[in-house]
Amino acid sequence: MGATVSVACKLPHGLHIQLRKIEKTKDGEISTGVGEVVTLKGANAVDAVAGHGITHGVDKDLFEAWLKQEAGQPFVKNKLVFAQDRENSVIAQAKEQSKNVTGFEGIDPKKPGEGLKPEDYEGMPESLKDK
């Protein structure tokens, strides 16, 4: 293995990354994983920093090739998965981007969403009830 990077992933469950080989068929395309599978830690990691799991020692060439292949994915476009050559740089970027949203955030029970109101259920804490 050559150069390595530290990868930050804000997805709550982490991510398995692998390069893909795409074959054209008469019916469309078939994507097949090839090579090593790398498991990235997610926001649920015990040692997460600013809501990002940090995975050290990821092959730089593999990660850059994967990033290029997956450039259209929302988690790549929105910088929810990114890498730096140095550990302190990836931690600094994670802290800078701590406010980025993933779409997996919990719902505020007092404001569950547009056009919705909190459910009034038996035993509901007073703090959640409309006043």
Coordinates of N, CA and C in Angstrom, one line a residue:
M1 N 0.9 -1.2 0.0 CA 0.0 0.0 0.0 C 0.9 1.2 0.0
G2 N 0.5 2.2 -0.8 CA 1.2 3.5 -0.9 C 0.8 4.4 0.2
A3 N 0.5 5.7 -0.3 CA 0.1 6.7 0.6 C -1.3 6.4 1.1
T4 N -1.5 6.9 2.4 CA -2.8 6.7 3.0 C -3.4 8.1 3.4
V5 N -4.7 8.1 3.6 CA -5.5 9.3 4.1 C -6.3 8.9 5.3
S6 N -6.8 9.9 6.0 CA -7.8 9.8 7.0 C -9.1 10.2 6.4
V7 N -10.1 9.4 6.5 CA -11.4 9.7 5.9 C -12.4 10.0 7.0
A8 N -13.2 11.0 6.8 CA -14.3 11.4 7.7 C -15.6 11.1 7.1
C9 N -16.5 10.5 7.8 CA -17.8 10.1 7.3 C -18.9 10.5 8.3
K10 N -19.8 11.4 7.9 CA -20.9 11.9 8.8 C -22.1 11.0 8.7
L11 N -22.2 10.1 7.8 CA -23.4 9.2 7.8 C -23.4 8.4 9.1
P12 N -24.6 8.3 9.7 CA -24.7 7.7 11.0 C -24.2 6.3 11.1
H13 N -24.4 5.5 10.0 CA -24.0 4.1 10.0 C -22.7 3.8 9.4
G14 N -21.9 4.8 9.0 CA -20.7 4.6 8.3 C -21.0 4.1 6.8
L15 N -20.0 3.6 6.2 CA -20.1 3.2 4.8 C -19.1 2.2 4.4
H16 N -19.5 1.2 3.6 CA -18.6 0.3 2.9 C -18.3 0.9 1.6
I17 N -17.0 1.1 1.2 CA -16.7 1.6 -0.1 C -15.9 0.6 -0.9
Q18 N -16.2 0.5 -2.2 CA -15.5 -0.4 -3.1 C -15.6 0.2 -4.5
L19 N -14.5 0.0 -5.3 CA -14.6 0.4 -6.6 C -15.6 -0.5 -7.4
R20 N -16.1 0.1 -8.5 CA -17.1 -0.7 -9.3 C -16.6 -0.8 -10.7
K21 N -17.0 -1.9 -11.3 CA -16.8 -2.1 -12.7 C -18.2 -2.1 -13.4
I22 N -18.3 -1.2 -14.4 CA -19.6 -1.1 -15.0 C -19.6 -1.7 -16.4
E23 N -20.5 -2.6 -16.6 CA -20.6 -3.3 -17.9 C -21.9 -2.8 -18.6
K24 N -21.8 -2.5 -19.8 CA -23.0 -2.1 -20.6 C -23.6 -3.4 -21.2
T25 N -24.9 -3.5 -21.1 CA -25.7 -4.7 -21.6 C -26.8 -4.1 -22.5
K26 N -27.5 -5.0 -23.2 CA -28.5 -4.5 -24.1 C -29.7 -3.9 -23.3
D27 N -29.8 -4.3 -22.0 CA -30.9 -3.8 -21.1 C -30.4 -2.6 -20.2
G28 N -29.2 -2.2 -20.3 CA -28.7 -1.1 -19.4 C -27.3 -1.4 -19.0
E29 N -27.1 -1.1 -17.7 CA -25.7 -1.3 -17.1 C -25.8 -2.2 -15.9
I30 N -24.7 -2.9 -15.7 CA -24.5 -3.8 -14.6 C -23.3 -3.3 -13.8
S31 N -23.4 -3.0 -12.6 CA -22.3 -2.6 -11.7 C -21.9 -3.7 -10.8
T32 N -20.6 -4.0 -10.8 CA -20.1 -5.1 -10.0 C -18.9 -4.5 -9.2
G33 N -18.9 -4.8 -7.9 CA -17.8 -4.4 -7.0 C -16.6 -5.2 -7.4
V34 N -15.4 -4.4 -7.4 CA -14.1 -5.1 -7.6 C -13.1 -4.6 -6.6
G35 N -12.3 -5.5 -6.2 CA -11.2 -5.1 -5.3 C -11.6 -5.1 -3.8
E36 N -10.8 -4.4 -3.1 CA -10.9 -4.4 -1.6 C -12.2 -3.6 -1.2
V37 N -12.8 -4.0 -0.1 CA -13.9 -3.3 0.5 C -13.3 -2.6 1.7
V38 N -13.5 -1.3 1.9 CA -13.1 -0.6 3.0 C -14.3 -0.1 3.8
T39 N -14.3 -0.4 5.1 CA -15.4 0.1 6.0 C -15.0 1.4 6.6
L40 N -15.8 2.4 6.4 CA -15.5 3.7 7.0 C -16.4 3.8 8.2
K41 N -15.8 4.3 9.3 CA -16.6 4.6 10.5 C -17.6 5.7 10.3
G42 N -18.7 5.7 11.0 CA -19.7 6.7 10.8 C -19.9 7.5 12.1
A43 N -20.9 8.4 12.1 CA -21.2 9.2 13.2 C -21.5 8.4 14.5
N44 N -21.8 7.2 14.4 CA -22.1 6.3 15.5 C -20.8 5.7 16.1
A45 N -19.7 6.0 15.6 CA -18.4 5.5 16.1 C -18.1 6.1 17.5
V46 N -17.6 5.3 18.4 CA -17.3 5.7 19.8 C -16.4 6.9 19.8
D47 N -15.4 7.0 18.8 CA -14.4 8.0 18.8 C -14.8 9.1 17.8
A48 N -16.0 9.3 17.4 CA -16.4 10.3 16.4 C -16.0 11.7 16.9
V49 N -15.7 12.5 15.9 CA -15.3 13.9 16.1 C -16.3 14.8 15.4
A50 N -16.9 15.7 16.1 CA -17.9 16.6 15.5 C -18.9 15.9 14.6
G51 N -19.4 14.8 15.1 CA -20.4 14.0 14.3 C -19.8 13.2 13.1
H52 N -18.5 13.1 13.0 CA -17.9 12.4 11.9 C -17.1 11.2 12.5
G53 N -17.3 10.0 11.9 CA -16.4 8.9 12.2 C -15.1 9.1 11.4
I54 N -14.0 8.8 12.0 CA -12.7 9.0 11.3 C -12.0 7.7 11.1
T55 N -11.7 7.3 9.9 CA -11.0 6.1 9.6 C -9.7 6.4 9.1
H56 N -8.7 6.0 9.8 CA -7.3 6.2 9.4 C -6.7 5.1 8.5
G57 N -5.7 5.4 7.7 CA -5.0 4.4 7.0 C -5.7 3.9 5.7
V58 N -6.6 4.7 5.2 CA -7.3 4.3 3.9 C -6.3 4.6 2.7
D59 N -6.2 3.6 1.9 CA -5.4 3.8 0.7 C -5.8 5.0 -0.1
K60 N -4.9 6.0 -0.3 CA -5.2 7.2 -1.0 C -5.7 7.0 -2.4
D61 N -5.0 6.2 -3.2 CA -5.4 6.0 -4.6 C -6.8 5.4 -4.7
L62 N -7.1 4.4 -3.8 CA -8.4 3.7 -3.8 C -9.5 4.8 -3.4
F63 N -9.3 5.6 -2.4 CA -10.3 6.5 -2.0 C -10.5 7.6 -3.1
E64 N -9.5 8.1 -3.7 CA -9.6 9.1 -4.7 C -10.4 8.5 -5.9
A65 N -10.1 7.3 -6.3 CA -10.8 6.6 -7.4 C -12.2 6.4 -7.1
W66 N -12.5 6.0 -5.8 CA -13.9 5.8 -5.4 C -14.6 7.1 -5.4
L67 N -14.0 8.2 -4.9 CA -14.6 9.5 -4.8 C -15.0 10.0 -6.2
K68 N -14.1 9.7 -7.2 CA -14.4 10.1 -8.6 C -15.6 9.3 -9.1
Q69 N -15.6 8.0 -8.8 CA -16.7 7.2 -9.3 C -18.0 7.6 -8.7
E70 N -18.0 8.0 -7.5 CA -19.3 8.3 -6.7 C -19.5 9.8 -6.7
A71 N -18.9 10.6 -7.5 CA -19.0 12.1 -7.4 C -20.5 12.6 -7.5
G72 N -21.4 11.8 -8.1 CA -22.7 12.3 -8.2 C -23.6 11.9 -7.0
Q73 N -23.1 11.2 -6.1 CA -23.8 10.8 -4.9 C -24.0 12.0 -3.9
P74 N -25.2 12.2 -3.3 CA -25.4 13.3 -2.4 C -24.4 13.4 -1.3
F75 N -24.0 12.2 -0.7 CA -23.1 12.3 0.4 C -21.7 12.7 0.0
V76 N -21.4 12.6 -1.3 CA -20.1 13.1 -1.8 C -20.2 14.5 -2.1
K77 N -21.3 14.9 -2.8 CA -21.5 16.3 -3.2 C -21.6 17.2 -2.0
N78 N -22.2 16.7 -1.0 CA -22.4 17.6 0.2 C -21.3 17.4 1.3
K79 N -20.2 16.8 0.8 CA -19.0 16.6 1.7 C -19.3 16.0 3.0
L80 N -20.2 14.9 3.0 CA -20.4 14.1 4.2 C -19.4 13.0 4.3
V81 N -18.6 12.8 3.2 CA -17.5 11.9 3.2 C -16.4 12.6 2.6
F82 N -15.2 12.8 3.3 CA -14.1 13.5 2.7 C -12.8 13.0 3.4
A83 N -11.7 13.3 2.8 CA -10.4 12.8 3.3 C -9.4 13.9 3.4
Q84 N -8.4 13.7 4.2 CA -7.2 14.6 4.3 C -6.0 13.8 4.5
D85 N -4.9 14.3 4.1 CA -3.6 13.5 4.3 C -3.2 13.4 5.7
R86 N -3.5 14.5 6.5 CA -3.1 14.5 7.9 C -4.3 14.4 8.8
E87 N -4.0 13.7 9.9 CA -5.1 13.5 10.9 C -5.7 14.8 11.5
N88 N -4.8 15.7 11.8 CA -5.3 17.0 12.4 C -6.1 17.8 11.4
S89 N -5.8 17.6 10.1 CA -6.5 18.3 9.0 C -7.9 17.8 8.9
V90 N -8.1 16.4 8.9 CA -9.4 15.9 8.8 C -10.3 16.2 10.0
I91 N -9.6 16.3 11.1 CA -10.4 16.6 12.4 C -10.8 18.1 12.3
A92 N -9.9 19.0 11.8 CA -10.3 20.4 11.7 C -11.4 20.6 10.7
Q93 N -11.4 19.9 9.5 CA -12.4 20.0 8.5 C -13.7 19.4 9.1
A94 N -13.7 18.3 9.8 CA -14.9 17.8 10.4 C -15.5 18.8 11.4
K95 N -14.7 19.5 12.2 CA -15.3 20.5 13.1 C -15.9 21.7 12.3
E96 N -15.2 22.1 11.2 CA -15.8 23.2 10.4 C -17.1 22.8 9.7
Q97 N -17.3 21.5 9.4 CA -18.5 21.1 8.7 C -19.4 20.4 9.6
S98 N -19.3 20.6 10.9 CA -20.2 19.9 11.9 C -21.7 20.2 11.7
K99 N -22.0 21.4 11.1 CA -23.4 21.8 10.9 C -24.0 21.2 9.6
N100 N -23.2 20.6 8.8 CA -23.7 19.9 7.6 C -24.8 18.9 8.0
V101 N -25.9 18.9 7.3 CA -27.0 17.9 7.6 C -26.9 16.7 6.6
T102 N -27.3 15.6 7.2 CA -27.2 14.3 6.4 C -28.6 13.9 5.9
G103 N -29.7 14.4 6.6 CA -31.0 13.9 6.3 C -31.4 12.8 7.2
F104 N -30.5 12.3 8.0 CA -30.7 11.3 9.0 C -30.9 11.8 10.4
E105 N -31.0 13.1 10.5 CA -31.1 13.7 11.9 C -32.5 13.4 12.5
G106 N -32.6 13.3 13.8 CA -33.8 13.0 14.4 C -34.8 14.1 14.2
I107 N -36.1 13.8 14.5 CA -37.2 14.7 14.3 C -37.4 15.4 15.7
D108 N -37.6 16.7 15.6 CA -37.9 17.5 16.8 C -39.3 17.1 17.2
P109 N -39.5 16.5 18.4 CA -40.9 16.1 18.8 C -41.9 17.2 18.9
K110 N -41.3 18.4 19.2 CA -42.2 19.6 19.3 C -42.6 20.2 17.9
K111 N -41.8 19.9 16.9 CA -42.0 20.4 15.6 C -41.7 19.3 14.6
P112 N -42.6 18.3 14.5 CA -42.3 17.1 13.7 C -42.1 17.3 12.2
G113 N -42.7 18.4 11.7 CA -42.5 18.7 10.2 C -43.7 19.6 9.8
E114 N -43.5 20.1 8.5 CA -44.5 21.0 8.0 C -45.8 20.3 7.9
G115 N -46.9 21.0 8.4 CA -48.2 20.4 8.4 C -48.5 19.3 9.4
L116 N -47.5 19.1 10.2 CA -47.7 18.0 11.3 C -47.7 18.7 12.6
K117 N -48.4 18.0 13.6 CA -48.3 18.5 14.9 C -48.0 17.3 15.8
P118 N -47.4 17.6 17.0 CA -47.0 16.5 17.9 C -48.2 15.6 18.3
E119 N -48.0 14.4 18.3 CA -49.0 13.4 18.7 C -49.3 13.6 20.2
D120 N -50.6 13.6 20.5 CA -51.0 13.7 21.9 C -51.3 12.2 22.4
Y121 N -50.4 11.7 23.2 CA -50.6 10.3 23.6 C -50.6 10.2 25.1
E122 N -51.1 9.2 25.6 CA -51.2 8.9 27.1 C -49.8 8.9 27.6
G123 N -49.5 9.7 28.7 CA -48.2 9.7 29.3 C -47.3 10.7 28.6
M124 N -47.8 11.5 27.6 CA -46.9 12.4 26.9 C -46.4 13.5 27.9
P125 N -45.1 13.7 27.9 CA -44.6 14.8 28.8 C -45.2 16.1 28.6
E126 N -45.5 16.9 29.6 CA -46.1 18.2 29.5 C -45.2 19.1 28.6
S127 N -43.9 18.9 28.6 CA -43.0 19.8 27.9 C -43.2 19.6 26.4
L128 N -43.8 18.5 25.9 CA -44.1 18.3 24.5 C -45.5 18.8 24.0
K129 N -46.4 19.0 25.0 CA -47.7 19.4 24.6 C -47.8 20.8 24.2
D130 N -48.7 21.1 23.3 CA -49.0 22.5 22.9 C -49.5 23.3 24.0
K131 N -49.1 24.5 24.2 CA -49.6 25.3 25.3 C -50.3 26.5 24.8

